[in-house]
mmCIF file of the C-alpha atoms, coordinates in Angstrom:
data_MODEL
# 
_entry.id   MODEL 
# 
loop_
_atom_site.group_PDB 
_atom_site.id 
_atom_site.type_symbol 
_atom_site.label_atom_id 
_atom_site.label_alt_id 
_atom_site.label_comp_id 
_atom_site.label_asym_id 
_atom_site.label_entity_id 
_atom_site.label_seq_id 
_atom_site.pdbx_PDB_ins_code 
_atom_site.Cartn_x 
_atom_site.Cartn_y 
_atom_site.Cartn_z 
_atom_site.occupancy 
_atom_site.B_iso_or_equiv 
_atom_site.pdbx_formal_charge 
_atom_site.auth_seq_id 
_atom_site.auth_comp_id 
_atom_site.auth_asym_id 
_atom_site.auth_atom_id 
_atom_site.pdbx_PDB_model_num 
ATOM 1   C CA . MET A 1 1   ? -64.990 -41.693 -28.145 1.00 0.00 ? 1   MET A CA 1 
ATOM 2   C CA . SER A 1 2   ? -67.414 -39.171 -29.580 1.00 0.00 ? 2   SER A CA 1 
ATOM 3   C CA . ARG A 1 3   ? -70.850 -38.716 -28.239 1.00 0.00 ? 3   ARG A CA 1 
ATOM 4   C CA . LYS A 1 4   ? -74.204 -37.933 -29.790 1.00 0.00 ? 4   LYS A CA 1 
ATOM 5   C CA . ARG A 1 5   ? -74.119 -34.435 -31.135 1.00 0.00 ? 5   ARG A CA 1 
ATOM 6   C CA . GLN A 1 6   ? -76.832 -32.008 -31.935 1.00 0.00 ? 6   GLN A CA 1 
ATOM 7   C CA . LEU A 1 7   ? -76.355 -29.468 -34.627 1.00 0.00 ? 7   LEU A CA 1 
ATOM 8   C CA . PRO A 1 8   ? -77.491 -25.909 -34.176 1.00 0.00 ? 8   PRO A CA 1 
ATOM 9   C CA . PRO A 1 9   ? -80.999 -25.616 -35.838 1.00 0.00 ? 9   PRO A CA 1 
ATOM 10  C CA . ASP A 1 10  ? -80.146 -22.329 -37.535 1.00 0.00 ? 10  ASP A CA 1 
ATOM 11  C CA . ILE A 1 11  ? -76.903 -23.645 -39.118 1.00 0.00 ? 11  ILE A CA 1 
ATOM 12  C CA . PRO A 1 12  ? -78.369 -23.568 -42.673 1.00 0.00 ? 12  PRO A CA 1 
ATOM 13  C CA . ARG A 1 13  ? -78.770 -19.776 -42.233 1.00 0.00 ? 13  ARG A CA 1 
ATOM 14  C CA . TRP A 1 14  ? -75.291 -19.077 -41.008 1.00 0.00 ? 14  TRP A CA 1 
ATOM 15  C CA . PHE A 1 15  ? -73.527 -16.686 -43.299 1.00 0.00 ? 15  PHE A CA 1 
ATOM 16  C CA . GLY A 1 16  ? -70.380 -18.870 -43.565 1.00 0.00 ? 16  GLY A CA 1 
ATOM 17  C CA . PHE A 1 17  ? -72.160 -22.009 -43.939 1.00 0.00 ? 17  PHE A CA 1 
ATOM 18  C CA . LYS A 1 18  ? -74.356 -20.666 -46.787 1.00 0.00 ? 18  LYS A CA 1 
ATOM 19  C CA . ASN A 1 19  ? -71.096 -19.745 -48.710 1.00 0.00 ? 19  ASN A CA 1 
ATOM 20  C CA . LEU A 1 20  ? -69.657 -23.378 -48.603 1.00 0.00 ? 20  LEU A CA 1 
ATOM 21  C CA . SER A 1 21  ? -69.876 -25.743 -51.560 1.00 0.00 ? 21  SER A CA 1 
ATOM 22  C CA . HIS A 1 22  ? -72.001 -28.820 -51.106 1.00 0.00 ? 22  HIS A CA 1 
ATOM 23  C CA . ASP A 1 23  ? -69.020 -31.102 -50.333 1.00 0.00 ? 23  ASP A CA 1 
ATOM 24  C CA . ALA A 1 24  ? -67.631 -28.608 -47.703 1.00 0.00 ? 24  ALA A CA 1 
ATOM 25  C CA . ARG A 1 25  ? -71.060 -28.443 -46.082 1.00 0.00 ? 25  ARG A CA 1 
ATOM 26  C CA . LEU A 1 26  ? -71.279 -32.177 -45.709 1.00 0.00 ? 26  LEU A CA 1 
ATOM 27  C CA . LEU A 1 27  ? -67.776 -32.441 -44.350 1.00 0.00 ? 27  LEU A CA 1 
ATOM 28  C CA . TYR A 1 28  ? -68.380 -29.595 -41.765 1.00 0.00 ? 28  TYR A CA 1 
ATOM 29  C CA . LEU A 1 29  ? -71.547 -31.264 -40.475 1.00 0.00 ? 29  LEU A CA 1 
ATOM 30  C CA . LEU A 1 30  ? -69.796 -34.603 -40.171 1.00 0.00 ? 30  LEU A CA 1 
ATOM 31  C CA . LEU A 1 31  ? -66.840 -32.988 -38.199 1.00 0.00 ? 31  LEU A CA 1 
ATOM 32  C CA . TYR A 1 32  ? -69.328 -32.534 -35.381 1.00 0.00 ? 32  TYR A CA 1 
ATOM 33  C CA . THR A 1 33  ? -69.614 -36.312 -35.118 1.00 0.00 ? 33  THR A CA 1 
ATOM 34  C CA . ILE A 1 34  ? -65.936 -36.976 -34.540 1.00 0.00 ? 34  ILE A CA 1 
ATOM 35  C CA . ALA A 1 35  ? -64.946 -33.836 -32.425 1.00 0.00 ? 35  ALA A CA 1 
ATOM 36  C CA . ASP A 1 36  ? -63.980 -34.348 -28.774 1.00 0.00 ? 36  ASP A CA 1 
ATOM 37  C CA . ASP A 1 37  ? -65.935 -32.668 -26.042 1.00 0.00 ? 37  ASP A CA 1 
ATOM 38  C CA . GLU A 1 38  ? -63.941 -29.401 -26.540 1.00 0.00 ? 38  GLU A CA 1 
ATOM 39  C CA . GLY A 1 39  ? -64.614 -29.333 -30.366 1.00 0.00 ? 39  GLY A CA 1 
ATOM 40  C CA . ARG A 1 40  ? -60.966 -30.487 -31.311 1.00 0.00 ? 40  ARG A CA 1 
ATOM 41  C CA . ILE A 1 41  ? -59.992 -33.073 -33.931 1.00 0.00 ? 41  ILE A CA 1 
ATOM 42  C CA . ARG A 1 42  ? -56.691 -34.220 -35.024 1.00 0.00 ? 42  ARG A CA 1 
ATOM 43  C CA . GLU A 1 43  ? -56.528 -33.323 -38.740 1.00 0.00 ? 43  GLU A CA 1 
ATOM 44  C CA . ASP A 1 44  ? -55.796 -36.308 -40.958 1.00 0.00 ? 44  ASP A CA 1 
ATOM 45  C CA . SER A 1 45  ? -57.389 -36.254 -44.469 1.00 0.00 ? 45  SER A CA 1 
ATOM 46  C CA . GLY A 1 46  ? -56.855 -40.024 -44.960 1.00 0.00 ? 46  GLY A CA 1 
ATOM 47  C CA . SER A 1 47  ? -58.591 -40.908 -41.750 1.00 0.00 ? 47  SER A CA 1 
ATOM 48  C CA . PHE A 1 48  ? -61.380 -38.357 -42.406 1.00 0.00 ? 48  PHE A CA 1 
ATOM 49  C CA . ALA A 1 49  ? -62.010 -40.096 -45.795 1.00 0.00 ? 49  ALA A CA 1 
ATOM 50  C CA . TYR A 1 50  ? -62.058 -43.509 -44.272 1.00 0.00 ? 50  TYR A CA 1 
ATOM 51  C CA . GLU A 1 51  ? -64.116 -42.646 -41.138 1.00 0.00 ? 51  GLU A CA 1 
ATOM 52  C CA . LEU A 1 52  ? -66.574 -40.075 -42.570 1.00 0.00 ? 52  LEU A CA 1 
ATOM 53  C CA . PHE A 1 53  ? -66.929 -41.317 -46.094 1.00 0.00 ? 53  PHE A CA 1 
ATOM 54  C CA . PRO A 1 54  ? -66.600 -45.158 -45.988 1.00 0.00 ? 54  PRO A CA 1 
ATOM 55  C CA . GLY A 1 55  ? -66.912 -46.904 -49.272 1.00 0.00 ? 55  GLY A CA 1 
ATOM 56  C CA . GLU A 1 56  ? -66.880 -43.631 -51.224 1.00 0.00 ? 56  GLU A CA 1 
ATOM 57  C CA . THR A 1 57  ? -64.005 -43.417 -53.502 1.00 0.00 ? 57  THR A CA 1 
ATOM 58  C CA . GLY A 1 58  ? -62.185 -40.120 -54.388 1.00 0.00 ? 58  GLY A CA 1 
ATOM 59  C CA . PHE A 1 59  ? -63.476 -37.880 -51.591 1.00 0.00 ? 59  PHE A CA 1 
ATOM 60  C CA . GLY A 1 60  ? -60.126 -38.012 -49.826 1.00 0.00 ? 60  GLY A CA 1 
ATOM 61  C CA . LEU A 1 61  ? -58.702 -35.744 -52.541 1.00 0.00 ? 61  LEU A CA 1 
ATOM 62  C CA . LYS A 1 62  ? -61.395 -33.152 -51.896 1.00 0.00 ? 62  LYS A CA 1 
ATOM 63  C CA . ILE A 1 63  ? -60.999 -33.040 -48.113 1.00 0.00 ? 63  ILE A CA 1 
ATOM 64  C CA . ASP A 1 64  ? -58.061 -30.684 -48.029 1.00 0.00 ? 64  ASP A CA 1 
ATOM 65  C CA . ALA A 1 65  ? -59.811 -28.207 -50.355 1.00 0.00 ? 65  ALA A CA 1 
ATOM 66  C CA . CYS A 1 66  ? -63.072 -28.505 -48.307 1.00 0.00 ? 66  CYS A CA 1 
ATOM 67  C CA . LEU A 1 67  ? -61.152 -27.809 -45.052 1.00 0.00 ? 67  LEU A CA 1 
ATOM 68  C CA . ARG A 1 68  ? -59.500 -24.724 -46.655 1.00 0.00 ? 68  ARG A CA 1 
ATOM 69  C CA . GLU A 1 69  ? -62.981 -23.512 -47.601 1.00 0.00 ? 69  GLU A CA 1 
ATOM 70  C CA . ILE A 1 70  ? -64.489 -24.200 -44.203 1.00 0.00 ? 70  ILE A CA 1 
ATOM 71  C CA . GLU A 1 71  ? -61.549 -22.370 -42.562 1.00 0.00 ? 71  GLU A CA 1 
ATOM 72  C CA . HIS A 1 72  ? -61.907 -19.383 -44.839 1.00 0.00 ? 72  HIS A CA 1 
ATOM 73  C CA . GLU A 1 73  ? -65.509 -19.022 -43.618 1.00 0.00 ? 73  GLU A CA 1 
ATOM 74  C CA . GLN A 1 74  ? -64.153 -19.055 -39.980 1.00 0.00 ? 74  GLN A CA 1 
ATOM 75  C CA . LEU A 1 75  ? -66.327 -22.116 -39.111 1.00 0.00 ? 75  LEU A CA 1 
ATOM 76  C CA . ILE A 1 76  ? -63.096 -23.951 -38.072 1.00 0.00 ? 76  ILE A CA 1 
ATOM 77  C CA . GLY A 1 77  ? -59.688 -23.007 -36.980 1.00 0.00 ? 77  GLY A CA 1 
ATOM 78  C CA . ARG A 1 78  ? -56.527 -25.081 -37.822 1.00 0.00 ? 78  ARG A CA 1 
ATOM 79  C CA . TYR A 1 79  ? -53.466 -25.010 -35.829 1.00 0.00 ? 79  TYR A CA 1 
ATOM 80  C CA . ASP A 1 80  ? -50.153 -27.063 -35.489 1.00 0.00 ? 80  ASP A CA 1 
ATOM 81  C CA . VAL A 1 81  ? -48.544 -28.387 -32.306 1.00 0.00 ? 81  VAL A CA 1 
ATOM 82  C CA . LYS A 1 82  ? -45.269 -30.369 -32.487 1.00 0.00 ? 82  LYS A CA 1 
ATOM 83  C CA . ARG A 1 83  ? -45.655 -31.194 -36.139 1.00 0.00 ? 83  ARG A CA 1 
ATOM 84  C CA . ALA A 1 84  ? -49.142 -32.494 -35.869 1.00 0.00 ? 84  ALA A CA 1 
ATOM 85  C CA . ARG A 1 85  ? -52.151 -30.658 -37.338 1.00 0.00 ? 85  ARG A CA 1 
ATOM 86  C CA . TYR A 1 86  ? -55.418 -30.032 -35.432 1.00 0.00 ? 86  TYR A CA 1 
ATOM 87  C CA . LEU A 1 87  ? -58.706 -28.273 -35.980 1.00 0.00 ? 87  LEU A CA 1 
ATOM 88  C CA . VAL A 1 88  ? -61.330 -26.899 -33.686 1.00 0.00 ? 88  VAL A CA 1 
ATOM 89  C CA . ILE A 1 89  ? -64.768 -26.130 -34.492 1.00 0.00 ? 89  ILE A CA 1 
ATOM 90  C CA . SER A 1 90  ? -65.334 -22.313 -33.952 1.00 0.00 ? 90  SER A CA 1 
ATOM 91  C CA . ASP A 1 91  ? -68.936 -22.565 -32.563 1.00 0.00 ? 91  ASP A CA 1 
ATOM 92  C CA . TRP A 1 92  ? -68.373 -25.419 -30.361 1.00 0.00 ? 92  TRP A CA 1 
ATOM 93  C CA . LYS A 1 93  ? -69.466 -23.589 -27.224 1.00 0.00 ? 93  LYS A CA 1 
ATOM 94  C CA . ALA A 1 94  ? -73.070 -23.883 -28.326 1.00 0.00 ? 94  ALA A CA 1 
ATOM 95  C CA . GLN A 1 95  ? -72.870 -27.638 -27.709 1.00 0.00 ? 95  GLN A CA 1 
ATOM 96  C CA . LYS A 1 96  ? -74.313 -28.590 -24.316 1.00 0.00 ? 96  LYS A CA 1 
ATOM 97  C CA . ILE A 1 97  ? -72.256 -31.244 -22.857 1.00 0.00 ? 97  ILE A CA 1 
ATOM 98  C CA . TYR A 1 98  ? -73.262 -32.368 -19.463 1.00 0.00 ? 98  TYR A CA 1 
ATOM 99  C CA . HIS A 1 99  ? -70.377 -34.489 -18.394 1.00 0.00 ? 99  HIS A CA 1 
ATOM 100 C CA . PRO A 1 100 ? -67.493 -33.374 -20.631 1.00 0.00 ? 100 PRO A CA 1 
ATOM 101 C CA . THR A 1 101 ? -64.305 -35.388 -20.875 1.00 0.00 ? 101 THR A CA 1 
ATOM 102 C CA . PRO A 1 102 ? -61.227 -33.272 -21.019 1.00 0.00 ? 102 PRO A CA 1 
ATOM 103 C CA . SER A 1 103 ? -59.599 -33.194 -24.434 1.00 0.00 ? 103 SER A CA 1 
ATOM 104 C CA . LYS A 1 104 ? -56.490 -35.288 -24.904 1.00 0.00 ? 104 LYS A CA 1 
ATOM 105 C CA . LEU A 1 105 ? -55.661 -32.898 -27.888 1.00 0.00 ? 105 LEU A CA 1 
ATOM 106 C CA . PRO A 1 106 ? -53.663 -29.720 -27.301 1.00 0.00 ? 106 PRO A CA 1 
ATOM 107 C CA . PRO A 1 107 ? -55.734 -26.515 -27.207 1.00 0.00 ? 107 PRO A CA 1 
ATOM 108 C CA . PRO A 1 108 ? -55.291 -23.813 -29.957 1.00 0.00 ? 108 PRO A CA 1 
ATOM 109 C CA . PRO A 1 109 ? -53.038 -20.982 -29.244 1.00 0.00 ? 109 PRO A CA 1 
ATOM 110 C CA . ASP A 1 110 ? -54.767 -18.379 -26.998 1.00 0.00 ? 110 ASP A CA 1 
ATOM 111 C CA . VAL A 1 111 ? -55.098 -15.708 -29.699 1.00 0.00 ? 111 VAL A CA 1 
ATOM 112 C CA . ARG A 1 112 ? -56.991 -18.187 -31.884 1.00 0.00 ? 112 ARG A CA 1 
ATOM 113 C CA . ALA A 1 113 ? -59.266 -19.318 -29.024 1.00 0.00 ? 113 ALA A CA 1 
ATOM 114 C CA . GLN A 1 114 ? -60.214 -15.741 -28.424 1.00 0.00 ? 114 GLN A CA 1 
ATOM 115 C CA . LEU A 1 115 ? -60.944 -15.155 -32.167 1.00 0.00 ? 115 LEU A CA 1 
ATOM 116 C CA . PHE A 1 116 ? -63.440 -18.285 -32.081 1.00 0.00 ? 116 PHE A CA 1 
ATOM 117 C CA . ASP A 1 117 ? -65.147 -16.803 -29.125 1.00 0.00 ? 117 ASP A CA 1 
ATOM 118 C CA . GLU A 1 118 ? -65.532 -13.467 -30.906 1.00 0.00 ? 118 GLU A CA 1 
ATOM 119 C CA . VAL A 1 119 ? -66.763 -15.203 -34.089 1.00 0.00 ? 119 VAL A CA 1 
ATOM 120 C CA . SER A 1 120 ? -69.417 -17.092 -32.079 1.00 0.00 ? 120 SER A CA 1 
ATOM 121 C CA . ILE A 1 121 ? -70.617 -13.886 -30.422 1.00 0.00 ? 121 ILE A CA 1 
ATOM 122 C CA . GLN A 1 122 ? -70.755 -11.996 -33.751 1.00 0.00 ? 122 GLN A CA 1 
ATOM 123 C CA . ARG A 1 123 ? -72.534 -14.853 -35.501 1.00 0.00 ? 123 ARG A CA 1 
ATOM 124 C CA . ALA A 1 124 ? -75.110 -14.978 -32.665 1.00 0.00 ? 124 ALA A CA 1 
ATOM 125 C CA . LYS A 1 125 ? -75.766 -11.106 -32.959 1.00 0.00 ? 125 LYS A CA 1 
ATOM 126 C CA . ARG A 1 126 ? -76.165 -11.315 -36.745 1.00 0.00 ? 126 ARG A CA 1 
ATOM 127 C CA . GLU A 1 127 ? -78.605 -14.260 -36.504 1.00 0.00 ? 127 GLU A CA 1 
ATOM 128 C CA . ARG A 1 128 ? -80.942 -12.578 -34.082 1.00 0.00 ? 128 ARG A CA 1 
# 
């Protein structure tokens, strides 16, 4: 079960976020609401459309394109484990979770996890 999340207040000024289309921005912000306590989400365009955009027709077709756009800006990472697709929010470490529940989803490969840490550090330096 997801918890109450707080978005970083400077997110509109993030370089990658500024480059996203309107639809990709909305999807990215909504991913925070369904991520587990380690920032991981099982990727499923159909369930994303149903869960994040209830009653809205046609958005399911845009989700894959939006995810590619978000990944291109390094705001998320996508990975496969045993034929299942997952994603992780790259700046997740900024979330303050006081009693985290360990993720039931597999972690990203080590190399990618290091990349996300580096992206977070570089973004923080740019924003200062």
